[in-house]
Short mmCIF file of C-alpha atoms in Angstrom, two decimals:
data_model
loop_
_atom_site.label_atom_id
_atom_site.label_comp_id
_atom_site.label_asym_id
_atom_site.label_seq_id
_atom_site.Cartn_x
_atom_site.Cartn_y
_atom_site.Cartn_z
CA MET A 29 23.18 14.71 12.61
CA ASN A 30 21.90 12.60 9.71
CA LYS A 31 18.32 11.45 10.05
CA THR A 32 16.78 8.32 8.65
CA ILE A 33 13.14 7.44 8.07
CA ILE A 34 12.38 3.72 8.09
CA THR A 35 9.38 2.42 6.16
CA ALA A 36 8.18 -1.11 6.94
CA ALA A 37 6.39 -2.98 4.15
CA VAL A 38 5.40 -6.05 6.14
CA THR A 39 3.67 -7.94 3.32
CA GLY A 40 4.93 -6.49 0.07
CA SER A 41 2.83 -7.11 -2.99
CA MET A 42 4.09 -10.55 -3.97
CA PRO A 43 5.66 -12.64 -1.15
CA THR A 44 3.67 -15.62 0.12
CA LYS A 45 3.93 -17.92 3.11
CA GLU A 46 5.41 -20.51 0.73
CA ILE A 47 8.33 -18.13 0.16
CA ASN A 48 8.46 -16.86 3.75
CA PRO A 49 6.20 -18.38 6.45
CA ALA A 50 6.33 -15.10 8.41
CA VAL A 51 4.40 -13.10 5.76
CA PRO A 52 1.23 -11.80 7.44
CA TYR A 53 -2.10 -12.37 5.69
CA THR A 54 -4.89 -11.28 8.05
CA PRO A 55 -5.57 -7.65 9.00
CA GLU A 56 -4.69 -8.55 12.60
CA GLU A 57 -1.35 -10.07 11.55
CA ILE A 58 -0.51 -7.17 9.22
CA ALA A 59 -1.31 -4.56 11.88
CA ARG A 60 0.58 -6.47 14.58
CA GLU A 61 3.70 -6.68 12.40
CA ALA A 62 3.48 -2.97 11.53
CA ILE A 63 3.10 -2.02 15.20
CA GLU A 64 6.09 -4.17 16.14
CA CYS A 65 8.10 -2.39 13.44
CA TYR A 66 7.00 0.97 14.89
CA GLN A 67 8.12 -0.16 18.34
CA SER A 68 11.48 -1.04 16.79
CA GLY A 69 11.91 2.38 15.18
CA ALA A 70 10.01 2.38 11.88
CA ALA A 71 8.12 5.61 11.20
CA ILE A 72 5.94 4.49 8.28
CA ALA A 73 3.92 1.37 7.51
CA HIS A 74 3.53 0.71 3.76
CA ILE A 75 0.40 -1.44 3.68
CA HIS A 76 -0.72 -4.03 1.15
CA VAL A 77 -3.63 -6.24 2.23
CA ARG A 78 -4.19 -9.90 1.48
CA ASN A 79 -7.11 -12.26 1.25
CA PRO A 80 -6.94 -13.69 4.79
CA LYS A 81 -7.71 -17.23 3.60
CA THR A 82 -5.61 -17.49 0.44
CA GLY A 83 -2.92 -14.86 0.94
CA GLU A 84 -3.58 -13.49 -2.54
CA PRO A 85 -3.21 -9.71 -2.96
CA ASP A 86 -6.52 -8.00 -2.23
CA SER A 87 -7.77 -4.43 -2.55
CA SER A 88 -10.83 -4.67 -0.32
CA ILE A 89 -11.49 -1.38 1.42
CA GLU A 90 -12.80 -3.34 4.43
CA LEU A 91 -9.43 -5.08 4.85
CA PHE A 92 -7.56 -1.78 4.51
CA ARG A 93 -9.92 -0.17 7.04
CA GLU A 94 -9.37 -2.91 9.60
CA VAL A 95 -5.58 -2.68 9.31
CA VAL A 96 -5.65 1.14 9.54
CA ASP A 97 -7.98 1.09 12.57
CA ARG A 98 -5.83 -1.47 14.39
CA ILE A 99 -2.62 0.50 13.80
CA ARG A 100 -4.17 3.84 14.76
CA HIS A 101 -5.59 2.32 17.94
CA GLU A 102 -2.12 1.26 19.08
CA CYS A 103 0.33 3.90 17.85
CA ASP A 104 0.84 7.08 15.85
CA MET A 105 2.80 5.47 13.03
CA LEU A 106 2.42 7.14 9.63
CA ILE A 107 0.31 4.98 7.33
CA ASN A 108 1.03 4.56 3.61
CA LEU A 109 -1.63 2.59 1.75
CA THR A 110 -0.89 1.07 -1.62
CA THR A 111 -3.06 2.00 -4.57
CA SER A 112 -1.52 -0.64 -6.82
CA GLY A 113 -4.77 -2.55 -7.24
CA LEU A 114 -2.90 -5.45 -8.82
CA ASN A 115 -5.86 -7.80 -8.34
CA ILE A 116 -8.66 -5.46 -9.47
CA LYS A 117 -10.65 -6.72 -12.45
CA ASP A 118 -13.38 -4.05 -12.18
CA ALA A 119 -13.98 -1.93 -15.29
CA ASN A 120 -13.84 1.16 -13.07
CA VAL A 121 -10.29 0.33 -12.01
CA ILE A 122 -9.19 3.91 -11.27
CA GLU A 123 -11.97 4.49 -8.73
CA LYS A 124 -11.37 1.08 -7.13
CA ARG A 125 -7.63 1.73 -6.90
CA LEU A 126 -8.30 5.08 -5.22
CA GLU A 127 -10.58 3.70 -2.48
CA PRO A 128 -7.73 3.58 0.10
CA VAL A 129 -7.45 7.39 -0.18
CA THR A 130 -10.90 7.64 1.46
CA LEU A 131 -9.41 6.25 4.69
CA LYS A 132 -7.28 9.42 4.97
CA PRO A 133 -3.89 7.80 5.50
CA GLU A 134 -0.98 10.20 5.70
CA ILE A 135 0.45 8.74 2.48
CA CYS A 136 -0.69 6.65 -0.51
CA SER A 137 1.45 5.17 -3.24
CA LEU A 138 1.35 6.93 -6.60
CA ASP A 139 2.68 4.68 -9.34
CA ILE A 140 3.54 6.95 -12.24
CA GLY A 141 4.73 4.54 -14.89
CA SER A 142 4.17 1.02 -16.10
CA VAL A 143 6.60 -1.81 -15.45
CA ASN A 144 6.86 -5.51 -16.19
CA PHE A 145 6.85 -7.76 -13.14
CA PRO A 146 7.86 -11.43 -13.41
CA HIS A 147 4.31 -12.70 -14.03
CA ARG A 148 2.39 -9.65 -15.24
CA ALA A 149 2.55 -6.11 -16.52
CA PHE A 150 1.80 -3.39 -13.96
CA VAL A 151 0.07 -0.77 -16.10
CA ASN A 152 -0.14 2.81 -14.84
CA SER A 153 -1.58 5.04 -17.55
CA PRO A 154 -1.14 8.82 -17.67
CA GLU A 155 -4.89 9.06 -16.90
CA TRP A 156 -4.29 7.02 -13.72
CA GLY A 157 -1.37 9.21 -12.64
CA ARG A 158 -3.33 12.45 -13.12
CA SER A 159 -6.48 11.10 -11.44
CA ALA A 160 -4.56 9.73 -8.47
CA ALA A 161 -2.48 12.87 -7.97
CA ILE A 162 -5.58 15.09 -8.07
CA ARG A 163 -7.55 12.87 -5.66
CA MET A 164 -4.66 12.70 -3.21
CA ARG A 165 -4.16 16.46 -3.29
CA GLU A 166 -7.89 17.09 -2.77
CA SER A 167 -7.94 14.60 0.13
CA GLY A 168 -4.84 15.95 1.88
CA VAL A 169 -3.01 12.65 1.37
CA LYS A 170 0.68 12.89 0.47
CA PRO A 171 1.80 10.82 -2.52
CA GLU A 172 4.65 8.35 -2.28
CA ILE A 173 5.80 8.61 -5.87
CA GLU A 174 6.96 5.16 -6.92
CA VAL A 175 9.61 5.19 -9.62
CA PHE A 176 10.40 1.76 -11.05
CA ASP A 177 12.91 2.90 -13.69
CA THR A 178 14.59 6.05 -14.98
CA GLY A 179 11.93 6.46 -17.68
CA HIS A 180 9.49 7.39 -14.92
CA LEU A 181 11.47 10.46 -13.87
#
């Protein structure tokens, strides 16, 4: 029998309510959507958090923590937290991007190469890749290696 693992990314990194009114913004909405996906057969929740008021991508550890706690309280879905940090302006960007690893999700994204998105470059330096891989291994968090093009293989 062939087996399939379904991952639900209920917010994604870019969609807004203007594009799709169903995009969740608050930790409660994000967790509720993930739990509903679990109840429908998804095994993994790939989590991006948003500023609850504006819907802009956010990397606040408090928002990640609330989503993780809500999901874990309701089900045993595997949790995959993004480490994209697309909104981080902090000079210590690597440490800020790795904060979700401290929540001990089963999985965190590991972006191993840079790519151009429609409105910005998503830069992932070799230093980032090494630092993230080491931190995830030390923390017992499995990496979801994100490959955006064949040059990342």
